């Protein structure tokens, strides 16, 4: 897959032992961490990093992920991680991500929706022109884009998968659960041998330190889709919905 090299932000890395599973393969969670780090590096280098936005009481909050996996790299493989800001309108932004081999083949690629927020008033606010120019909005990846909303299965009885208590390692600089942490929570409730081809995530509310989450699984035997709702234990608010599709 080709991409807009002129406007893409990239960095090179090498798969570390600490990022791999027992087969020396990069974990899905680690790949998502790479994507998240890439956009943070992009923001910092563009002059709109964490410290500046925090001082202005602003932040970009992610609304959804769609990640498509071709394969996963192995320990010591050299990789390039990239992101392209491909649309900003008002307070809404869209970003692509990708991880590729040194030959330019994609391991995985993604699309995300974001909202630019006034964190003091907790309302969306228009992204400033100078920020949009600094991000260098480019051409989106040629991929099959899914809707950011995930539909609840109507004919499946959910299975409760215990309780997850939010601890400090789940919290990010915005003082609520980091978006990648929700994905990790969901994946750890699924069979470990799944060969995943796509993950979609829809964020609905913010969880904080000490909150208790009940993961509810929707899945029918023989089907290729798993959907996990991460619900608040007390009032059943939905923090996050994670949909996982597998290869057969």
CSV table of C-alpha atoms in Angstrom, one decimal:
chain,number,residue,atom,x,y,z
A,1,UNK,CA,0.0,0.0,0.0
A,2,UNK,CA,1.3,3.4,-0.9
A,3,UNK,CA,1.0,6.4,1.4
A,4,UNK,CA,1.5,10.2,1.3
A,5,UNK,CA,5.3,10.2,2.2
A,6,UNK,CA,5.5,14.0,1.9
A,7,UNK,CA,3.0,14.6,4.8
A,8,UNK,CA,3.5,11.4,6.8
A,9,UNK,CA,5.4,11.6,10.1
A,10,UNK,CA,7.5,8.5,10.7
A,11,UNK,CA,10.1,7.0,13.0
A,12,UNK,CA,12.2,3.9,12.8
A,13,UNK,CA,12.5,1.2,15.5
A,14,UNK,CA,13.4,-2.4,16.2
A,15,UNK,CA,11.1,-4.9,17.9
A,16,UNK,CA,12.2,-5.4,21.5
A,17,UNK,CA,12.2,-8.6,23.5
A,18,UNK,CA,10.0,-6.9,26.1
A,19,UNK,CA,7.3,-6.2,23.4
A,20,UNK,CA,6.9,-9.8,22.3
A,21,UNK,CA,4.9,-12.8,23.4
A,22,UNK,CA,6.2,-16.3,24.1
A,23,UNK,CA,6.7,-16.9,20.3
A,24,UNK,CA,8.9,-13.8,20.0
A,25,UNK,CA,6.1,-12.0,18.1
A,26,UNK,CA,5.2,-8.4,18.7
A,27,UNK,CA,1.9,-8.3,20.7
A,28,UNK,CA,-1.2,-6.5,19.5
A,29,UNK,CA,-1.0,-4.3,22.5
A,30,UNK,CA,2.6,-3.3,21.8
A,31,UNK,CA,1.8,-2.5,18.2
A,32,UNK,CA,-1.0,-0.1,19.4
A,33,UNK,CA,1.4,1.5,21.8
A,34,UNK,CA,3.7,2.2,18.8
A,35,UNK,CA,0.9,3.9,17.0
A,36,UNK,CA,0.0,6.0,20.1
A,37,UNK,CA,3.7,7.0,20.6
A,38,UNK,CA,4.0,8.0,16.9
A,39,UNK,CA,1.2,10.6,17.2
A,40,UNK,CA,2.7,11.9,20.5
A,41,UNK,CA,6.1,12.3,18.8
A,42,UNK,CA,4.4,14.0,15.9
A,43,UNK,CA,2.7,16.5,18.2
A,44,UNK,CA,5.9,17.2,20.1
A,45,UNK,CA,7.9,17.8,16.9
A,46,UNK,CA,5.1,20.0,15.4
A,47,UNK,CA,5.3,22.2,18.5
A,48,UNK,CA,2.0,21.2,20.0
A,49,UNK,CA,3.1,18.6,22.5
A,50,UNK,CA,1.7,17.7,25.9
A,51,UNK,CA,3.2,20.5,27.9
A,52,UNK,CA,2.0,23.2,25.6
A,53,UNK,CA,-1.5,21.8,25.4
A,54,UNK,CA,-1.7,21.2,29.1
A,55,UNK,CA,-0.7,24.8,29.8
A,56,UNK,CA,-3.5,25.9,27.5
A,57,UNK,CA,-5.9,23.4,29.1
A,58,UNK,CA,-6.5,21.6,25.7
A,59,UNK,CA,-6.1,18.0,24.5
A,60,UNK,CA,-6.9,15.7,21.7
A,61,UNK,CA,-9.1,12.9,22.9
A,62,UNK,CA,-9.6,9.8,20.7
A,63,UNK,CA,-13.2,8.8,19.8
A,64,UNK,CA,-12.5,5.5,17.9
A,65,UNK,CA,-9.9,3.2,16.4
A,66,UNK,CA,-10.0,0.9,13.4
A,67,UNK,CA,-6.9,-1.3,13.1
A,68,UNK,CA,-6.3,-3.8,10.3
A,69,UNK,CA,-3.6,-6.4,10.8
A,70,UNK,CA,-1.8,-8.2,7.9
A,71,UNK,CA,0.8,-9.9,10.1
A,72,UNK,CA,3.0,-9.1,13.2
A,73,UNK,CA,6.7,-8.5,13.2
A,74,UNK,CA,9.2,-10.7,15.2
A,75,UNK,CA,11.8,-9.9,17.8
A,76,UNK,CA,14.7,-7.8,16.3
A,77,UNK,CA,12.8,-7.0,13.1
A,78,UNK,CA,13.4,-3.4,11.9
A,79,UNK,CA,10.2,-1.5,11.6
A,80,UNK,CA,8.9,2.0,10.5
A,81,UNK,CA,5.9,3.5,12.3
A,82,UNK,CA,4.0,6.3,10.7
A,83,UNK,CA,1.0,8.6,11.1
A,84,UNK,CA,-0.8,10.9,8.7
A,85,UNK,CA,-3.2,13.6,9.9
A,86,UNK,CA,-5.7,13.4,7.0
A,87,UNK,CA,-8.5,15.7,8.0
A,88,UNK,CA,-9.3,18.4,10.5
A,89,UNK,CA,-12.7,20.2,10.5
A,90,UNK,CA,-13.6,22.4,13.4
A,91,UNK,CA,-12.9,20.3,16.6
A,92,UNK,CA,-12.8,16.9,14.7
A,93,UNK,CA,-9.7,15.3,13.4
A,94,UNK,CA,-8.8,12.1,11.6
A,95,UNK,CA,-5.5,10.2,11.7
A,96,UNK,CA,-4.1,7.2,9.8
A,97,UNK,CA,-1.4,5.0,11.3
A,98,UNK,CA,0.8,2.3,9.8
A,99,UNK,CA,3.7,0.0,10.6
A,100,UNK,CA,5.8,-1.3,7.7
A,101,UNK,CA,8.8,-3.5,7.0
A,102,UNK,CA,12.1,-2.1,5.7
A,103,UNK,CA,10.8,-3.1,2.2
A,104,UNK,CA,7.7,-1.1,2.6
A,105,UNK,CA,5.1,-3.8,3.2
A,106,UNK,CA,2.5,-3.0,5.8
A,107,UNK,CA,2.3,-5.1,9.0
A,108,UNK,CA,-0.8,-3.1,10.1
A,109,UNK,CA,-2.6,0.1,9.4
A,110,UNK,CA,-5.3,2.1,11.1
A,111,UNK,CA,-7.8,5.0,11.1
A,112,UNK,CA,-8.8,7.1,14.1
A,113,UNK,CA,-11.3,9.9,15.0
A,114,UNK,CA,-10.4,12.6,17.5
A,115,UNK,CA,-12.0,15.5,19.2
A,116,UNK,CA,-10.0,18.7,20.3
A,117,UNK,CA,-11.2,19.5,23.8
A,118,UNK,CA,-11.2,22.4,26.2
A,119,UNK,CA,-10.3,20.3,29.3
A,120,UNK,CA,-11.3,23.1,31.7
A,121,UNK,CA,-14.8,23.4,30.4
A,122,UNK,CA,-14.9,19.8,29.0
A,123,UNK,CA,-16.4,20.9,25.7
A,124,UNK,CA,-15.1,20.5,22.1
A,125,UNK,CA,-13.3,23.5,20.7
A,126,UNK,CA,-12.0,24.4,17.2
A,127,UNK,CA,-8.4,23.4,16.4
A,128,UNK,CA,-6.3,26.5,15.8
A,129,UNK,CA,-5.1,27.2,12.2
A,130,UNK,CA,-1.4,27.2,13.2
A,131,UNK,CA,-1.8,23.7,14.6
A,132,UNK,CA,-3.5,22.3,11.5
A,133,UNK,CA,-0.7,23.8,9.4
A,134,UNK,CA,2.0,22.4,11.6
A,135,UNK,CA,0.5,18.9,11.4
A,136,UNK,CA,0.6,19.1,7.5
A,137,UNK,CA,-2.7,17.5,6.6
A,138,UNK,CA,-2.1,14.8,4.0
A,139,UNK,CA,-3.9,12.2,1.8
A,140,UNK,CA,-5.6,9.4,3.6
A,141,UNK,CA,-4.7,5.8,3.2
A,142,UNK,CA,-6.5,3.7,0.6
A,143,UNK,CA,-8.3,1.4,3.0
A,144,UNK,CA,-11.8,0.1,3.7
A,145,UNK,CA,-13.0,2.6,6.3
A,146,UNK,CA,-15.5,1.3,8.8
A,147,UNK,CA,-18.1,3.4,10.8
A,148,UNK,CA,-16.8,4.7,14.1
A,149,UNK,CA,-20.0,3.4,15.9
A,150,UNK,CA,-20.1,-0.3,16.8
A,151,UNK,CA,-23.6,-1.9,16.8
A,152,UNK,CA,-24.6,-4.1,19.7
A,153,UNK,CA,-25.6,-7.7,18.7
A,154,UNK,CA,-29.3,-8.1,19.4
A,155,UNK,CA,-29.5,-11.9,19.4
A,156,UNK,CA,-26.6,-12.8,21.7
A,157,UNK,CA,-26.7,-13.1,25.5
A,158,UNK,CA,-23.6,-11.4,27.0
A,159,UNK,CA,-21.2,-13.2,29.2
A,160,UNK,CA,-19.8,-11.3,32.2
A,161,UNK,CA,-16.0,-11.7,32.5
A,162,UNK,CA,-15.4,-10.6,36.1
A,163,UNK,CA,-14.3,-7.2,37.4
A,164,UNK,CA,-11.4,-5.0,36.5
A,165,UNK,CA,-10.4,-2.4,39.0
A,166,UNK,CA,-8.6,0.7,37.6
A,167,UNK,CA,-5.1,1.1,39.0
A,168,UNK,CA,-2.4,3.8,38.5
A,169,UNK,CA,-0.7,2.1,35.6
A,170,UNK,CA,-4.0,2.4,33.6
A,171,UNK,CA,-4.1,6.2,34.0
A,172,UNK,CA,-2.5,8.7,31.5
A,173,UNK,CA,-1.6,12.4,31.7
A,174,UNK,CA,-5.3,13.4,31.4
A,175,UNK,CA,-6.0,11.6,34.7
A,176,UNK,CA,-8.3,9.1,33.1
A,177,UNK,CA,-7.7,5.6,31.6
A,178,UNK,CA,-5.4,5.7,28.5
A,179,UNK,CA,-7.2,4.7,25.3
A,180,UNK,CA,-4.8,1.8,24.6
A,181,UNK,CA,-5.4,0.4,28.1
A,182,UNK,CA,-9.1,-0.3,27.3
A,183,UNK,CA,-7.9,-2.4,24.3
A,184,UNK,CA,-5.5,-4.3,26.5
A,185,UNK,CA,-8.2,-5.0,29.0
A,186,UNK,CA,-10.5,-6.4,26.3
A,187,UNK,CA,-7.8,-8.5,24.6
A,188,UNK,CA,-6.8,-10.1,27.8
A,189,UNK,CA,-10.3,-11.4,28.2
A,190,UNK,CA,-10.2,-13.3,24.9
A,191,UNK,CA,-8.5,-16.6,24.0
A,192,UNK,CA,-4.8,-16.0,23.5
A,193,UNK,CA,-4.5,-18.0,20.3
A,194,UNK,CA,-6.8,-15.7,18.2
A,195,UNK,CA,-5.3,-14.6,14.8
A,196,UNK,CA,-6.8,-11.1,14.7
A,197,UNK,CA,-7.4,-9.3,11.4
A,198,UNK,CA,-9.2,-6.2,12.7
A,199,UNK,CA,-9.9,-4.3,15.9
A,200,UNK,CA,-12.4,-1.5,16.2
A,201,UNK,CA,-12.9,0.6,19.3
A,202,UNK,CA,-15.5,3.1,20.2
A,203,UNK,CA,-15.0,5.3,23.3
A,204,UNK,CA,-18.0,6.5,25.1
A,205,UNK,CA,-17.0,7.7,28.6
A,206,UNK,CA,-14.0,8.2,30.8
A,207,UNK,CA,-12.9,5.8,33.6
A,208,UNK,CA,-10.8,7.0,36.5
A,209,UNK,CA,-8.6,5.6,39.3
A,210,UNK,CA,-10.5,3.2,41.5
A,211,UNK,CA,-13.4,2.7,39.1
A,212,UNK,CA,-14.6,-0.9,38.7
A,213,UNK,CA,-15.3,-2.2,35.2
A,214,UNK,CA,-17.3,-5.3,34.2
A,215,UNK,CA,-16.3,-6.6,30.7
A,216,UNK,CA,-19.3,-8.2,28.9
A,217,UNK,CA,-18.6,-10.5,26.0
A,218,UNK,CA,-20.9,-11.0,23.0
A,219,UNK,CA,-19.9,-13.9,20.8
A,220,UNK,CA,-21.5,-16.9,19.1
A,221,UNK,CA,-19.6,-20.2,18.6
A,222,UNK,CA,-18.2,-20.5,15.2
A,223,UNK,CA,-18.5,-16.7,14.4
A,224,UNK,CA,-15.4,-14.6,13.6
A,225,UNK,CA,-16.5,-11.6,15.7
A,226,UNK,CA,-16.0,-10.9,19.4
A,227,UNK,CA,-17.5,-7.7,21.0
A,228,UNK,CA,-16.6,-6.6,24.5
A,229,UNK,CA,-18.5,-3.9,26.3
A,230,UNK,CA,-16.5,-2.4,29.2
A,231,UNK,CA,-19.2,-1.2,31.6
A,232,UNK,CA,-19.2,0.7,34.9
A,233,UNK,CA,-20.0,-1.7,37.7
A,234,UNK,CA,-22.2,0.7,39.6
A,235,UNK,CA,-24.4,2.4,37.0
A,236,UNK,CA,-23.7,0.3,33.9
A,237,UNK,CA,-22.3,3.3,31.9
A,238,UNK,CA,-20.4,2.1,28.9
A,239,UNK,CA,-16.8,3.3,28.9
A,240,UNK,CA,-15.7,1.6,25.8
A,241,UNK,CA,-16.7,-1.0,23.1
A,242,UNK,CA,-14.1,-3.2,21.5
A,243,UNK,CA,-14.9,-5.3,18.4
A,244,UNK,CA,-12.4,-8.0,17.4
A,245,UNK,CA,-12.6,-9.9,14.1
A,246,UNK,CA,-10.4,-12.9,13.5
A,247,UNK,CA,-8.9,-14.9,10.5
A,248,UNK,CA,-10.3,-18.4,10.2
